[in-house]
Amino acid sequence: MSNRDFHYSLLRSYGFVLGPRDPNRNKDFEGKFMVAEPMDDGWCIVGDDYEALLAEAVLFHELEGSTLKDWENETDPSIDYVVETEPDQVNVVFADGTKVWIERQAGRIHVHCFDTEHETPVNVEIEPKLISVDDDEYRSELT
């Protein structure tokens, strides 16, 4: 996970159009990607460095996610996050690159926890009377 994921989620939460360039938008500049307001004549930037476009749009529009404070220690820094909802999942993306992805499958709640050091998540399965953790890759780190 990276700051790119946070910026992407934050911009999506505000309704921006992200991704491949629409050739009819911002014709005075070149680039493969764009970040744009949803209106056809709205604000739009284009370029080849997608991560830089996302960061520039967040800064230009002064966008912020919600802030999560540390409930045990008020002097610890807070962290910004964005909640994305889809019909089949909820994602909480944090500004430090960590992420929690929640889904329902076969009558159970599955929580996939991503950090910035591993490619695969720790998976938590929640049933009405049982919670289990799939920790094969993390076994030594969870003990």
Coordinates of N, CA and C in Angstrom, one line a residue:
M1 N 0.8 -1.2 0.0 CA 0.0 0.0 0.0 C 0.9 1.2 0.0
S2 N 0.4 2.3 -0.6 CA 1.2 3.5 -0.7 C 0.3 4.7 -0.5
N3 N 0.9 5.9 -0.5 CA 0.2 7.1 -0.4 C -0.7 7.2 -1.7
R4 N -0.3 6.6 -2.8 CA -1.1 6.6 -4.0 C -2.5 6.0 -3.7
D5 N -2.5 4.9 -3.0 CA -3.8 4.3 -2.7 C -4.7 5.2 -1.9
F6 N -4.1 5.9 -0.9 CA -4.9 6.8 -0.1 C -5.4 8.0 -0.9
H7 N -4.5 8.6 -1.8 CA -5.0 9.7 -2.6 C -6.1 9.2 -3.6
Y8 N -5.9 8.0 -4.2 CA -6.9 7.5 -5.1 C -8.2 7.3 -4.4
S9 N -8.2 6.7 -3.2 CA -9.5 6.5 -2.4 C -10.1 7.9 -2.0
L10 N -9.3 8.8 -1.6 CA -9.8 10.1 -1.2 C -10.4 10.8 -2.4
L11 N -9.8 10.9 -3.5 CA -10.3 11.5 -4.7 C -11.6 10.8 -5.1
R12 N -11.7 9.5 -5.1 CA -12.9 8.8 -5.5 C -14.0 9.2 -4.5
S13 N -13.7 9.3 -3.2 CA -14.8 9.6 -2.3 C -15.4 11.0 -2.5
Y14 N -14.6 11.9 -3.2 CA -15.1 13.2 -3.6 C -15.7 13.2 -5.0
G15 N -15.8 12.1 -5.6 CA -16.4 12.0 -6.9 C -15.5 12.3 -8.1
F16 N -14.2 12.4 -8.0 CA -13.4 12.7 -9.1 C -13.3 11.5 -10.1
V17 N -13.1 11.8 -11.3 CA -12.9 10.8 -12.4 C -11.4 10.5 -12.5
L18 N -10.9 9.3 -12.3 CA -9.5 8.9 -12.3 C -9.2 7.8 -13.3
G19 N -8.0 7.9 -13.8 CA -7.5 6.8 -14.7 C -7.1 7.2 -16.1
P20 N -7.4 6.4 -17.1 CA -7.0 6.7 -18.4 C -7.5 8.0 -18.9
R21 N -6.8 8.7 -19.7 CA -7.1 10.0 -20.3 C -8.3 9.9 -21.2
D22 N -9.2 10.9 -21.0 CA -10.3 11.1 -21.9 C -9.7 12.1 -22.9
P23 N -9.6 11.8 -24.2 CA -9.0 12.7 -25.2 C -9.7 14.0 -25.4
N24 N -11.0 14.1 -24.9 CA -11.8 15.3 -25.0 C -11.6 16.3 -23.9
R25 N -10.8 15.9 -22.9 CA -10.6 16.7 -21.7 C -9.2 17.3 -21.7
N26 N -9.1 18.6 -21.4 CA -7.8 19.3 -21.2 C -6.9 19.0 -22.4
K27 N -7.3 19.4 -23.6 CA -6.7 19.1 -24.9 C -5.3 19.8 -25.0
D28 N -5.1 20.8 -24.3 CA -3.8 21.6 -24.4 C -2.6 20.9 -23.8
F29 N -2.8 19.8 -23.1 CA -1.7 19.1 -22.5 C -1.7 17.7 -22.9
E30 N -0.5 17.1 -22.9 CA -0.4 15.6 -23.2 C -0.4 14.8 -21.9
G31 N -0.6 13.5 -22.1 CA -0.6 12.6 -21.0 C -1.5 11.4 -21.2
K32 N -1.1 10.3 -20.5 CA -1.9 9.1 -20.6 C -3.0 9.0 -19.6
F33 N -2.9 9.8 -18.5 CA -3.8 9.7 -17.3 C -4.4 11.0 -17.1
M34 N -5.5 11.0 -16.3 CA -6.2 12.2 -15.9 C -6.8 12.1 -14.5
V35 N -6.9 13.2 -13.9 CA -7.7 13.4 -12.7 C -8.6 14.5 -12.9
A36 N -9.9 14.3 -12.8 CA -10.9 15.4 -13.2 C -12.1 15.4 -12.4
E37 N -12.7 16.6 -12.3 CA -14.0 16.7 -11.7 C -15.0 16.0 -12.7
P38 N -16.1 15.5 -12.2 CA -17.0 14.7 -13.1 C -17.7 15.5 -14.2
M39 N -17.8 16.9 -14.1 CA -18.5 17.6 -15.1 C -17.5 17.7 -16.3
D40 N -18.1 17.7 -17.5 CA -17.3 17.7 -18.7 C -16.4 18.9 -18.8
D41 N -16.8 20.0 -18.3 CA -16.0 21.3 -18.4 C -15.4 21.6 -17.0
G42 N -15.3 20.7 -16.1 CA -14.8 20.9 -14.8 C -13.2 20.8 -14.8
W43 N -12.7 21.0 -13.6 CA -11.2 21.0 -13.4 C -10.7 19.6 -13.8
C44 N -9.5 19.6 -14.5 CA -8.9 18.4 -15.0 C -7.4 18.6 -15.2
I45 N -6.7 17.7 -14.7 CA -5.2 17.7 -15.0 C -4.9 16.3 -15.7
V46 N -3.9 16.4 -16.6 CA -3.5 15.2 -17.3 C -2.0 15.1 -17.2
G47 N -1.5 13.9 -17.5 CA 0.0 13.7 -17.5 C 0.3 12.2 -17.5
D48 N 1.6 11.9 -17.5 CA 2.0 10.5 -17.5 C 2.4 9.9 -16.2
D49 N 2.6 10.7 -15.2 CA 2.9 10.3 -13.8 C 1.6 10.3 -13.0
Y50 N 1.0 9.1 -13.0 CA -0.3 9.0 -12.3 C -0.3 9.3 -10.8
E51 N 0.7 8.8 -10.1 CA 0.9 9.1 -8.7 C 1.0 10.6 -8.4
A52 N 1.8 11.3 -9.3 CA 2.0 12.7 -9.1 C 0.7 13.5 -9.4
L53 N -0.1 13.0 -10.4 CA -1.4 13.7 -10.7 C -2.4 13.5 -9.5
L54 N -2.4 12.3 -8.9 CA -3.3 12.1 -7.7 C -2.8 13.1 -6.6
A55 N -1.5 13.1 -6.3 CA -1.0 14.0 -5.2 C -1.3 15.5 -5.5
E56 N -1.1 15.9 -6.7 CA -1.4 17.3 -7.1 C -2.9 17.6 -6.9
A57 N -3.7 16.8 -7.3 CA -5.2 17.0 -7.2 C -5.6 17.1 -5.7
V58 N -5.1 16.2 -4.8 CA -5.4 16.3 -3.4 C -4.9 17.6 -2.8
L59 N -3.7 18.0 -3.1 CA -3.1 19.3 -2.6 C -3.9 20.5 -3.2
F60 N -4.1 20.5 -4.5 CA -4.8 21.7 -5.1 C -6.2 21.9 -4.5
H61 N -6.9 20.8 -4.3 CA -8.3 20.9 -3.8 C -8.4 20.9 -2.2
E62 N -7.2 20.8 -1.6 CA -7.1 20.7 -0.1 C -8.0 19.7 0.5
L63 N -8.0 18.5 -0.1 CA -8.9 17.4 0.3 C -8.3 16.7 1.6
E64 N -9.1 16.3 2.4 CA -8.7 15.6 3.6 C -9.7 14.4 3.8
G65 N -9.1 13.3 4.4 CA -9.9 12.2 4.8 C -10.4 12.5 6.2
S66 N -11.1 11.5 6.8 CA -11.5 11.6 8.2 C -10.2 11.4 9.0
T67 N -10.3 11.7 10.3 CA -9.1 11.6 11.2 C -9.4 10.6 12.3
L68 N -8.5 9.6 12.5 CA -8.7 8.7 13.6 C -7.6 9.0 14.6
K69 N -8.1 9.2 15.9 CA -7.2 9.6 17.0 C -7.0 8.3 17.8
D70 N -5.8 8.3 18.5 CA -5.5 7.2 19.4 C -6.2 7.4 20.7
W71 N -7.1 6.4 21.0 CA -8.0 6.5 22.2 C -7.2 6.3 23.5
E72 N -6.0 5.7 23.4 CA -5.2 5.5 24.6 C -4.3 6.6 24.9
N73 N -3.8 7.3 23.9 CA -2.7 8.3 24.1 C -3.0 9.5 23.2
E74 N -3.5 10.5 23.8 CA -3.9 11.7 23.0 C -2.7 12.5 22.4
T75 N -1.5 12.2 22.9 CA -0.3 12.9 22.4 C 0.2 12.2 21.1
D76 N -0.2 10.9 20.9 CA 0.2 10.2 19.6 C -0.5 10.9 18.5
P77 N 0.2 10.9 17.3 CA -0.4 11.6 16.2 C -1.6 10.8 15.7
S78 N -2.6 11.6 15.1 CA -3.7 11.0 14.5 C -3.4 10.6 13.1
I79 N -4.3 9.9 12.5 CA -4.0 9.4 11.1 C -5.3 9.6 10.3
D80 N -5.1 10.1 9.0 CA -6.2 10.3 8.1 C -6.6 9.0 7.5
Y81 N -7.9 8.8 7.2 CA -8.4 7.6 6.5 C -9.6 8.0 5.6
V82 N -9.8 7.1 4.7 CA -11.0 7.2 3.8 C -11.7 5.9 3.8
V83 N -13.0 5.9 3.9 CA -13.9 4.7 3.8 C -14.5 4.6 2.4
E84 N -14.2 3.5 1.7 CA -14.8 3.3 0.4 C -15.8 2.2 0.6
T85 N -17.0 2.4 0.0 CA -18.0 1.3 0.1 C -18.4 0.9 -1.3
E86 N -18.5 -0.4 -1.5 CA -19.0 -1.1 -2.7 C -20.1 -2.0 -2.3
P87 N -20.9 -2.5 -3.2 CA -22.0 -3.4 -2.8 C -21.5 -4.7 -2.1
D88 N -20.2 -5.1 -2.4 CA -19.7 -6.4 -1.9 C -18.5 -6.2 -1.0
Q89 N -18.1 -4.9 -0.6 CA -17.0 -4.7 0.3 C -17.0 -3.3 0.8
V90 N -16.3 -3.2 2.0 CA -16.0 -1.9 2.6 C -14.5 -1.9 2.8
N91 N -13.8 -0.8 2.3 CA -12.4 -0.6 2.5 C -12.1 0.6 3.3
V92 N -11.2 0.4 4.3 CA -10.7 1.6 5.0 C -9.3 1.7 4.7
V93 N -8.9 2.8 4.0 CA -7.6 3.1 3.5 C -7.0 4.2 4.4
F94 N -5.8 3.9 5.0 CA -5.2 4.9 5.9 C -4.0 5.6 5.2
A95 N -3.8 6.8 5.6 CA -2.7 7.7 4.9 C -1.3 7.1 5.0
D96 N -1.1 6.1 6.0 CA 0.2 5.5 6.1 C 0.4 4.3 5.2
G97 N -0.6 4.0 4.4 CA -0.5 2.9 3.5 C -1.1 1.6 3.9
T98 N -1.6 1.6 5.1 CA -2.3 0.4 5.6 C -3.7 0.4 5.2
K99 N -4.3 -0.8 5.2 CA -5.7 -0.9 4.7 C -6.4 -2.1 5.3
V100 N -7.7 -1.9 5.5 CA -8.6 -3.0 6.0 C -9.7 -3.1 5.0
W101 N -9.9 -4.4 4.5 CA -10.9 -4.7 3.5 C -11.9 -5.7 4.2
I102 N -13.1 -5.3 4.2 CA -14.2 -6.2 4.8 C -15.2 -6.6 3.8
E103 N -15.5 -7.9 3.8 CA -16.5 -8.5 2.9 C -17.3 -9.6 3.6
R104 N -18.4 -10.0 3.1 CA -19.2 -11.0 3.6 C -19.1 -12.2 2.5
Q105 N -18.8 -13.4 3.0 CA -18.7 -14.5 2.1 C -19.2 -15.8 2.9
A106 N -20.1 -16.5 2.2 CA -20.7 -17.7 2.8 C -21.2 -17.5 4.2
G107 N -21.8 -16.4 4.5 CA -22.5 -16.2 5.8 C -21.5 -15.7 6.8
R108 N -20.2 -15.5 6.5 CA -19.2 -15.0 7.4 C -18.7 -13.7 7.0
I109 N -18.2 -12.9 8.0 CA -17.5 -11.7 7.8 C -16.0 -12.0 7.6
H110 N -15.4 -11.5 6.5 CA -14.0 -11.7 6.3 C -13.3 -10.3 6.4
V111 N -12.3 -10.2 7.2 CA -11.5 -8.9 7.3 C -10.1 -9.2 6.9
H112 N -9.7 -8.5 5.8 CA -8.3 -8.6 5.3 C -7.5 -7.4 5.7
C113 N -6.5 -7.6 6.5 CA -5.7 -6.6 7.0 C -4.3 -6.5 6.3
F114 N -4.1 -5.3 5.7 CA -2.9 -5.1 4.9 C -1.9 -4.2 5.6
D115 N -0.7 -4.5 5.6 CA 0.3 -3.6 6.1 C 1.2 -3.1 4.9
T116 N 2.2 -2.4 5.2 CA 3.1 -1.9 4.1 C 4.3 -2.8 3.8
E117 N 4.5 -3.8 4.6 CA 5.7 -4.7 4.5 C 5.4 -6.0 3.8
H118 N 4.2 -6.4 3.7 CA 3.8 -7.7 3.2 C 2.9 -7.6 2.0
E119 N 3.0 -8.6 1.0 CA 2.1 -8.6 -0.1 C 0.8 -9.2 0.2
T120 N 0.7 -10.1 1.1 CA -0.5 -10.7 1.5 C -1.0 -10.2 2.8
P121 N -2.3 -10.3 3.0 CA -2.9 -9.7 4.3 C -3.0 -10.8 5.3
V122 N -3.2 -10.4 6.5 CA -3.7 -11.3 7.6 C -5.2 -11.3 7.4
N123 N -5.8 -12.5 7.4 CA -7.2 -12.6 7.2 C -7.9 -13.1 8.5
V124 N -8.9 -12.4 8.9 CA -9.7 -12.7 10.0 C -11.1 -13.1 9.6
E125 N -11.6 -14.2 10.0 CA -12.9 -14.7 9.6 C -13.8 -14.6 10.9
I126 N -14.9 -14.0 10.8 CA -15.8 -13.8 12.0 C -17.1 -14.5 11.7
E127 N -17.4 -15.4 12.6 CA -18.7 -16.1 12.6 C -19.4 -15.7 13.9
P128 N -20.7 -16.0 14.0 CA -21.4 -15.7 15.3 C -20.8 -16.2 16.5
K129 N -20.2 -17.4 16.5 CA -19.6 -17.9 17.7 C -18.1 -18.3 17.6
L130 N -17.4 -17.8 16.6 CA -16.0 -18.1 16.3 C -15.3 -17.1 15.6
I131 N -14.1 -16.8 16.0 CA -13.2 -15.9 15.2 C -12.0 -16.6 14.9
S132 N -11.6 -16.7 13.7 CA -10.3 -17.4 13.3 C -9.4 -16.5 12.5
V133 N -8.1 -16.8 12.6 CA -7.1 -15.9 11.9 C -6.3 -16.8 11.0
D134 N -6.2 -16.4 9.7 CA -5.4 -17.1 8.7 C -4.0 -16.4 8.8
D135 N -3.0 -17.0 9.4 CA -1.8 -16.4 9.7 C -0.6 -17.1 9.2
D136 N -0.7 -17.9 8.2 CA 0.4 -18.7 7.7 C 1.7 -17.9 7.4
E137 N 1.6 -16.9 6.7 CA 2.8 -16.1 6.4 C 3.3 -15.3 7.6
Y138 N 2.4 -14.9 8.5 CA 2.7 -14.1 9.6 C 2.9 -14.9 10.9
R139 N 2.9 -16.2 10.9 CA 2.8 -17.0 12.1 C 3.9 -16.5 13.1
S140 N 5.1 -16.3 12.7 CA 6.1 -15.9 13.7 C 5.9 -14.5 14.2
E141 N 5.2 -13.6 13.4 CA 5.0 -12.3 13.8 C 3.8 -12.1 14.7
L142 N 2.9 -13.1 14.7 CA 1.6 -13.0 15.5 C 1.8 -13.6 16.8
T143 N 2.8 -14.4 17.1 CA 3.0 -15.1 18.3 C 3.7 -14.2 19.4

